[in-house]
CSV table of C-alpha atoms in Angstrom, one decimal:
chain,number,residue,atom,x,y,z
D,1,MET,CA,-0.1,-0.3,-0.1
D,2,THR,CA,1.5,3.8,-0.9
D,3,GLY,CA,0.0,6.8,-0.9
D,4,PRO,CA,0.1,9.8,1.0
D,5,ASP,CA,-1.1,9.2,4.4
D,6,VAL,CA,1.4,5.9,4.4
D,7,PRO,CA,4.6,6.7,6.1
D,8,ALA,CA,7.8,5.9,4.0
D,9,ALA,CA,10.6,4.4,4.8
D,10,LEU,CA,13.0,5.2,1.1
D,11,HIS,CA,11.2,8.4,-1.1
D,12,ALA,CA,13.5,9.5,-4.1
D,13,THR,CA,12.3,12.6,-6.0
D,14,ASP,CA,13.7,13.6,-9.4
D,15,LEU,CA,16.9,11.9,-7.7
D,16,GLY,CA,19.8,11.8,-10.0
D,17,PHE,CA,23.7,10.9,-9.9
D,18,ARG,CA,26.8,11.4,-12.0
D,19,TYR,CA,30.0,9.7,-11.3
D,20,ARG,CA,32.4,12.6,-12.1
D,21,ALA,CA,35.1,11.0,-13.5
D,22,ARG,CA,33.3,9.1,-16.3
D,23,GLY,CA,30.9,11.8,-16.9
D,24,ASP,CA,27.7,9.4,-17.1
D,25,TRP,CA,24.6,9.2,-15.8
D,26,ALA,CA,23.9,6.3,-13.0
D,27,LEU,CA,20.8,7.7,-12.2
D,28,ARG,CA,18.3,10.1,-13.8
D,29,ASP,CA,14.8,11.0,-12.9
D,30,CYS,CA,14.6,8.6,-10.6
D,31,GLY,CA,10.9,8.6,-8.3
D,32,PHE,CA,9.5,6.2,-5.8
D,33,THR,CA,8.5,5.8,-3.1
D,34,VAL,CA,8.8,2.4,-0.5
D,35,PRO,CA,6.1,2.3,2.4
D,36,ARG,CA,8.0,1.0,5.7
D,37,GLY,CA,7.3,-2.1,6.7
D,38,SER,CA,7.7,-3.7,3.3
D,39,ILE,CA,10.4,-6.2,2.0
D,40,THR,CA,11.7,-4.7,-1.3
D,41,ALA,CA,13.3,-6.3,-4.6
D,42,LEU,CA,15.7,-3.7,-6.6
D,43,VAL,CA,15.8,-5.7,-9.5
D,44,GLY,CA,17.7,-4.3,-12.8
D,45,ARG,CA,20.6,-5.4,-15.1
D,46,ASN,CA,24.6,-5.1,-14.5
D,47,GLY,CA,24.5,-1.5,-14.7
D,48,ALA,CA,21.2,-0.2,-14.4
D,49,GLY,CA,22.1,1.7,-10.6
D,50,LYS,CA,21.4,-0.3,-8.2
D,51,SER,CA,24.2,0.3,-6.5
D,52,THR,CA,24.2,3.3,-6.5
D,53,LEU,CA,20.8,3.3,-5.5
D,54,LEU,CA,21.5,1.9,-2.5
D,55,HIS,CA,24.7,3.9,-1.7
D,56,LEU,CA,23.1,7.4,-2.1
D,57,ALA,CA,20.6,5.6,0.6
D,58,GLY,CA,22.7,4.5,3.0
D,59,GLY,CA,25.0,7.9,3.2
D,60,LEU,CA,27.6,6.6,1.3
D,61,LEU,CA,27.0,9.3,-1.6
D,62,ARG,CA,25.2,12.7,-2.4
D,63,PRO,CA,22.9,13.2,-5.0
D,64,THR,CA,24.0,15.2,-8.2
D,65,HIS,CA,20.2,16.3,-8.3
D,66,GLY,CA,17.2,15.7,-6.9
D,67,GLU,CA,16.6,14.6,-3.4
D,68,ILE,CA,16.4,10.8,-2.1
D,69,ARG,CA,15.1,10.4,1.8
D,70,VAL,CA,15.2,7.6,4.5
D,71,LEU,CA,12.7,7.4,7.3
D,72,ASP,CA,11.8,11.0,6.7
D,73,THR,CA,15.7,12.8,6.6
D,74,ALA,CA,18.5,12.7,5.2
D,75,PRO,CA,20.4,9.7,5.0
D,76,ASP,CA,23.8,11.3,5.7
D,77,THR,CA,23.0,12.3,8.5
D,78,ALA,CA,23.9,10.8,12.7
D,79,ALA,CA,19.5,10.3,13.1
D,80,ALA,CA,20.0,8.5,9.7
D,81,ARG,CA,23.0,6.5,10.4
D,82,THR,CA,21.7,5.0,13.8
D,83,ARG,CA,18.5,3.8,12.2
D,84,VAL,CA,19.9,2.7,8.8
D,85,ALA,CA,22.1,-0.4,7.9
D,86,LEU,CA,23.7,-0.9,4.9
D,87,LEU,CA,25.0,-4.4,3.1
D,88,THR,CA,27.3,-3.5,0.6
D,89,GLN,CA,28.3,-6.5,-1.9
D,90,ASP,CA,32.2,-6.5,-0.5
D,91,ARG,CA,31.1,-7.2,3.3
D,92,PRO,CA,33.7,-5.5,4.6
D,93,LEU,CA,34.7,-7.7,7.5
D,94,TYR,CA,38.9,-8.3,8.9
D,95,PRO,CA,40.0,-11.1,7.7
D,96,ARG,CA,42.3,-11.9,10.9
D,97,PHE,CA,38.9,-10.7,13.4
D,98,THR,CA,37.1,-14.5,15.4
D,99,VAL,CA,33.7,-14.0,14.7
D,100,ALA,CA,33.7,-12.7,18.3
D,101,ASP,CA,35.9,-9.9,17.9
D,102,THR,CA,33.5,-8.8,14.6
D,103,LEU,CA,30.7,-8.6,17.0
D,104,ARG,CA,32.6,-7.2,19.7
D,105,MET,CA,33.1,-4.5,17.4
D,106,GLY,CA,29.6,-4.0,16.4
D,107,GLY,CA,28.5,-3.5,19.7
D,108,LYS,CA,31.2,-0.9,20.3
D,109,LEU,CA,30.4,1.0,17.1
D,110,ASN,CA,26.3,1.0,17.6
D,111,SER,CA,24.8,2.8,20.6
D,112,ALA,CA,21.7,0.3,20.0
D,113,TRP,CA,23.4,-2.7,19.9
D,114,ASP,CA,21.6,-5.4,20.2
D,115,HIS,CA,24.0,-8.2,20.8
D,116,PRO,CA,21.6,-11.3,21.4
D,117,VAL,CA,20.3,-10.7,18.1
D,118,ALA,CA,23.4,-10.4,17.1
D,119,GLU,CA,25.1,-13.7,18.0
D,120,ARG,CA,22.1,-15.6,17.0
D,121,VAL,CA,22.2,-14.2,13.6
D,122,VAL,CA,25.4,-16.3,13.7
D,123,ARG,CA,24.7,-19.2,15.2
D,124,GLU,CA,21.3,-20.3,12.9
D,125,GLY,CA,24.3,-20.6,10.5
D,126,GLY,CA,26.3,-22.9,12.6
D,127,THR,CA,29.0,-21.0,12.5
D,128,ALA,CA,31.6,-21.3,15.8
D,129,LEU,CA,32.2,-17.5,17.1
D,130,THR,CA,36.0,-18.8,17.4
D,131,ALA,CA,36.0,-19.3,14.3
D,132,ARG,CA,38.1,-16.6,12.3
D,133,VAL,CA,36.6,-14.8,9.2
D,134,GLY,CA,38.9,-15.7,6.5
D,135,GLU,CA,38.0,-18.9,7.1
D,136,LEU,CA,34.8,-18.3,6.9
D,137,SER,CA,33.0,-19.7,3.4
D,138,PRO,CA,31.3,-17.3,1.9
D,139,GLY,CA,27.9,-18.1,3.1
D,140,GLN,CA,28.9,-17.8,6.5
D,141,ARG,CA,30.7,-14.7,5.7
D,142,THR,CA,27.1,-13.4,5.1
D,143,ARG,CA,26.1,-14.8,7.5
D,144,VAL,CA,28.0,-12.6,9.9
D,145,SER,CA,27.7,-9.3,8.1
D,146,LEU,CA,23.9,-9.7,8.4
D,147,ALA,CA,24.3,-10.3,11.9
D,148,LEU,CA,26.0,-6.9,12.6
D,149,ALA,CA,23.6,-5.4,10.3
D,150,LEU,CA,20.2,-6.4,12.1
D,151,GLY,CA,22.5,-6.2,15.3
D,152,LYS,CA,22.3,-2.7,14.9
D,153,ARG,CA,18.7,-2.8,15.5
D,154,PRO,CA,18.1,-0.7,12.3
D,155,GLU,CA,14.5,0.3,11.2
D,156,LEU,CA,15.8,0.5,7.3
D,157,LEU,CA,18.0,-2.8,6.0
D,158,LEU,CA,19.2,-1.8,2.8
D,159,LEU,CA,21.2,-5.0,1.1
D,160,ASP,CA,23.8,-4.9,-2.0
D,161,GLU,CA,22.9,-8.4,-3.9
D,162,PRO,CA,23.2,-10.4,-0.7
D,163,LEU,CA,22.7,-13.5,-1.9
D,164,ALA,CA,24.8,-13.3,-4.7
D,165,ASP,CA,27.9,-15.9,-3.5
D,166,LEU,CA,25.4,-18.6,-1.6
D,167,ASP,CA,24.1,-21.5,-2.4
D,168,PRO,CA,20.5,-22.2,-2.8
D,169,VAL,CA,20.1,-23.9,1.1
D,170,VAL,CA,22.1,-21.2,2.3
D,171,ARG,CA,19.9,-18.5,0.6
D,172,ALA,CA,16.4,-20.1,1.6
D,173,GLU,CA,18.4,-19.6,5.7
D,174,ILE,CA,19.2,-16.2,4.6
D,175,MET,CA,15.5,-15.0,3.4
D,176,ALA,CA,14.0,-16.6,5.9
D,177,THR,CA,15.8,-14.6,8.3
D,178,LEU,CA,15.0,-11.9,6.5
D,179,MET,CA,11.8,-12.2,6.7
D,180,ALA,CA,11.7,-13.2,10.2
D,181,GLU,CA,12.9,-9.7,11.1
D,182,ALA,CA,10.7,-8.0,9.0
D,183,ALA,CA,7.8,-9.3,10.6
D,184,ASP,CA,8.8,-9.2,13.9
D,185,ARG,CA,10.7,-6.3,14.3
D,186,GLU,CA,8.8,-4.0,11.8
D,187,VAL,CA,12.2,-3.9,9.9
D,188,SER,CA,12.3,-2.3,6.3
D,189,ILE,CA,14.1,-4.1,4.3
D,190,VAL,CA,15.4,-3.0,0.6
D,191,LEU,CA,17.1,-5.8,-1.4
D,192,SER,CA,18.8,-5.9,-4.9
D,193,SER,CA,19.2,-9.4,-6.1
D,194,HIS,CA,19.9,-11.2,-9.0
D,195,VAL,CA,18.3,-14.3,-8.3
D,196,LEU,CA,14.5,-13.6,-9.2
D,197,PRO,CA,13.1,-17.4,-8.2
D,198,ASP,CA,13.9,-16.4,-4.5
D,199,LEU,CA,12.1,-13.0,-4.7
D,200,GLU,CA,8.7,-14.4,-5.3
D,201,GLN,CA,7.7,-15.7,-1.9
D,202,THR,CA,9.4,-12.8,0.2
D,203,CYS,CA,8.9,-9.2,-1.6
D,204,ASP,CA,5.8,-7.2,-1.5
D,205,ARG,CA,7.4,-4.4,-3.6
D,206,VAL,CA,9.4,-4.5,-6.8
D,207,VAL,CA,11.4,-1.1,-7.7
D,208,LEU,CA,12.7,-2.4,-11.3
D,209,LEU,CA,16.0,-0.1,-12.6
D,210,ARG,CA,16.7,0.1,-16.6
D,211,ALA,CA,20.2,2.3,-17.7
D,212,GLY,CA,19.5,4.3,-14.1
D,213,ARG,CA,15.8,4.9,-15.1
D,214,VAL,CA,12.6,3.7,-12.9
D,215,GLU,CA,10.5,1.6,-15.0
D,216,LEU,CA,8.8,-0.2,-12.5
D,217,SER,CA,7.5,1.0,-8.8
D,218,GLU,CA,4.9,-1.8,-8.0
D,219,ASP,CA,3.2,-3.8,-5.6
D,220,THR,CA,3.6,-7.6,-6.0
D,221,ASP,CA,0.4,-8.5,-6.2
D,222,ALA,CA,-0.7,-5.5,-8.5
D,223,LEU,CA,1.4,-6.7,-10.5
D,224,ARG,CA,0.6,-10.0,-11.0
D,225,GLU,CA,-2.9,-8.9,-11.7
D,226,GLY,CA,-1.8,-6.5,-13.8
D,227,HIS,CA,0.4,-9.0,-16.4
D,228,THR,CA,-1.2,-11.6,-18.7
D,229,LEU,CA,0.3,-14.4,-20.7
D,230,VAL,CA,-1.2,-15.2,-23.9
D,231,THR,CA,-0.3,-17.7,-26.2
D,232,GLY,CA,-1.6,-18.8,-29.5
D,233,HIS,CA,-1.1,-19.0,-33.1
D,234,ILE,CA,1.2,-15.5,-34.5
D,235,ASP,CA,-1.8,-14.7,-36.9
D,236,GLY,CA,-3.8,-13.3,-33.8
D,237,GLU,CA,-1.1,-10.5,-32.9
D,238,PRO,CA,-3.0,-7.7,-34.7
D,239,SER,CA,-5.5,-8.7,-31.7
D,240,LEU,CA,-2.8,-7.1,-29.2
D,241,ARG,CA,-2.4,-4.2,-30.7
D,242,GLU,CA,-4.2,-1.9,-28.2
D,243,HIS,CA,-2.5,-3.5,-25.0
D,244,ALA,CA,0.8,-3.1,-23.8
D,245,VAL,CA,2.8,-5.7,-24.8
D,246,VAL,CA,5.6,-6.5,-22.6
D,247,HIS,CA,7.9,-9.1,-24.5
D,248,ARG,CA,6.7,-11.3,-27.2
D,249,ARG,CA,8.8,-14.3,-28.5
D,250,THR,CA,8.0,-17.1,-31.0
D,251,HIS,CA,8.2,-20.6,-32.2
D,252,GLY,CA,7.7,-21.4,-35.4
D,253,ARG,CA,4.1,-20.1,-35.7
D,254,GLN,CA,3.4,-20.0,-31.9
D,255,LEU,CA,3.3,-16.5,-30.3
D,256,THR,CA,4.0,-16.2,-26.4
D,257,ALA,CA,3.7,-12.5,-25.0
D,258,LEU,CA,3.6,-10.6,-21.6
D,259,VAL,CA,1.1,-8.2,-21.7
D,260,ARG,CA,-0.7,-5.6,-20.0
D,261,PRO,CA,-4.0,-5.5,-20.6
D,262,ARG,CA,-6.2,-2.3,-21.4
D,263,GLY,CA,-9.4,-4.2,-21.3
D,264,PRO,CA,-10.5,-7.5,-22.4
D,265,LEU,CA,-8.7,-9.2,-24.7
D,266,GLY,CA,-10.2,-10.4,-28.0
D,267,GLY,CA,-8.5,-12.7,-30.3
D,268,ASP,CA,-8.1,-17.0,-29.3
D,269,TRP,CA,-5.7,-17.2,-26.7
D,270,HIS,CA,-4.5,-19.4,-24.1
D,271,VAL,CA,-4.5,-17.5,-20.9
D,272,GLU,CA,-2.5,-17.5,-18.2
D,273,ARG,CA,-1.7,-15.5,-15.1
D,274,PRO,CA,2.3,-15.2,-15.0
D,275,GLY,CA,4.7,-15.3,-11.3
D,276,LEU,CA,6.5,-12.5,-10.6
D,277,GLU,CA,10.2,-14.1,-12.0
D,278,GLU,CA,8.2,-14.8,-15.4
D,279,ILE,CA,7.2,-11.1,-15.2
D,280,LEU,CA,10.4,-9.3,-14.0
D,281,LEU,CA,12.5,-11.5,-16.7
D,282,GLY,CA,9.7,-10.1,-19.6
D,283,HIS,CA,10.3,-6.3,-18.4
D,284,LEU,CA,14.5,-7.4,-18.0
D,285,ARG,CA,13.9,-8.5,-21.6
D,286,SER,CA,12.2,-6.1,-23.5
D,287,GLY,CA,14.7,-3.1,-22.0
D,288,ALA,CA,17.8,-5.8,-23.1
D,289,GLU,CA,16.2,-5.1,-27.1
D,290,SER,CA,14.8,-1.5,-26.3
D,291,THR,CA,18.9,-1.3,-25.9
D,292,LYS,CA,20.1,-3.2,-28.9
D,293,GLU,CA,17.7,-1.3,-31.1
D,294,ALA,CA,18.9,2.1,-29.7
D,295,ALA,CA,22.4,1.3,-30.8
């Protein structure tokens, strides 16, 4: 649910960011709202601007123009830093520290530190507190990083590709931990991910970036209800012209299309309700084809 009366965890207005060294825009004219209490997936192809957006929300970068606010305050303020946690792709940890040392450091750096929560997140992954960080598996290091973020007791948790280097079992465990935190502590979560199947049952909102611009910012239920997957003979394609065809593919004389209907569908089509993964893939593929045509 969004609207003027719904508190925002993250809000952007005409947001843009330009890297001075390269001179190109990583983000341009971005506007969206993430409501508090939601788990939002930030989706896009490589180079779409996902990491830049999360770094702006985490206060590591400042906008070139426009505005971004977290929990109704600027991201680079002391108030925001105590309420927002950002887990970046590089997961900065000291390899010579033990896990226990790392958690103690988290306690010294954060005034509202919740040591039992941080330790529980680590222990749920079967990681010994005496183990050195540099000897941990990628999944265990992700758990330690997540423990540091959750031990901070954030109101907004920003995660940049937290699942990228994890096997399916560990991914499921991490997502279960995130869902539990969102439910039990009402933590708002924004996570970027290329692992689309894991988003189907966990995220209730999607922000999709294409070439630095926001293409979609919708509730997942609205996305599912607003898209239709049709299959039929290619001769029926003219009946789709009055609708928004997100992506189409053909196999011989058979056409399959992901459509946002603008009214009743004419023609002789087999109609299905697509899942979230298929909807997102359709938009991402459409974006790739548009880029090729422009080039």
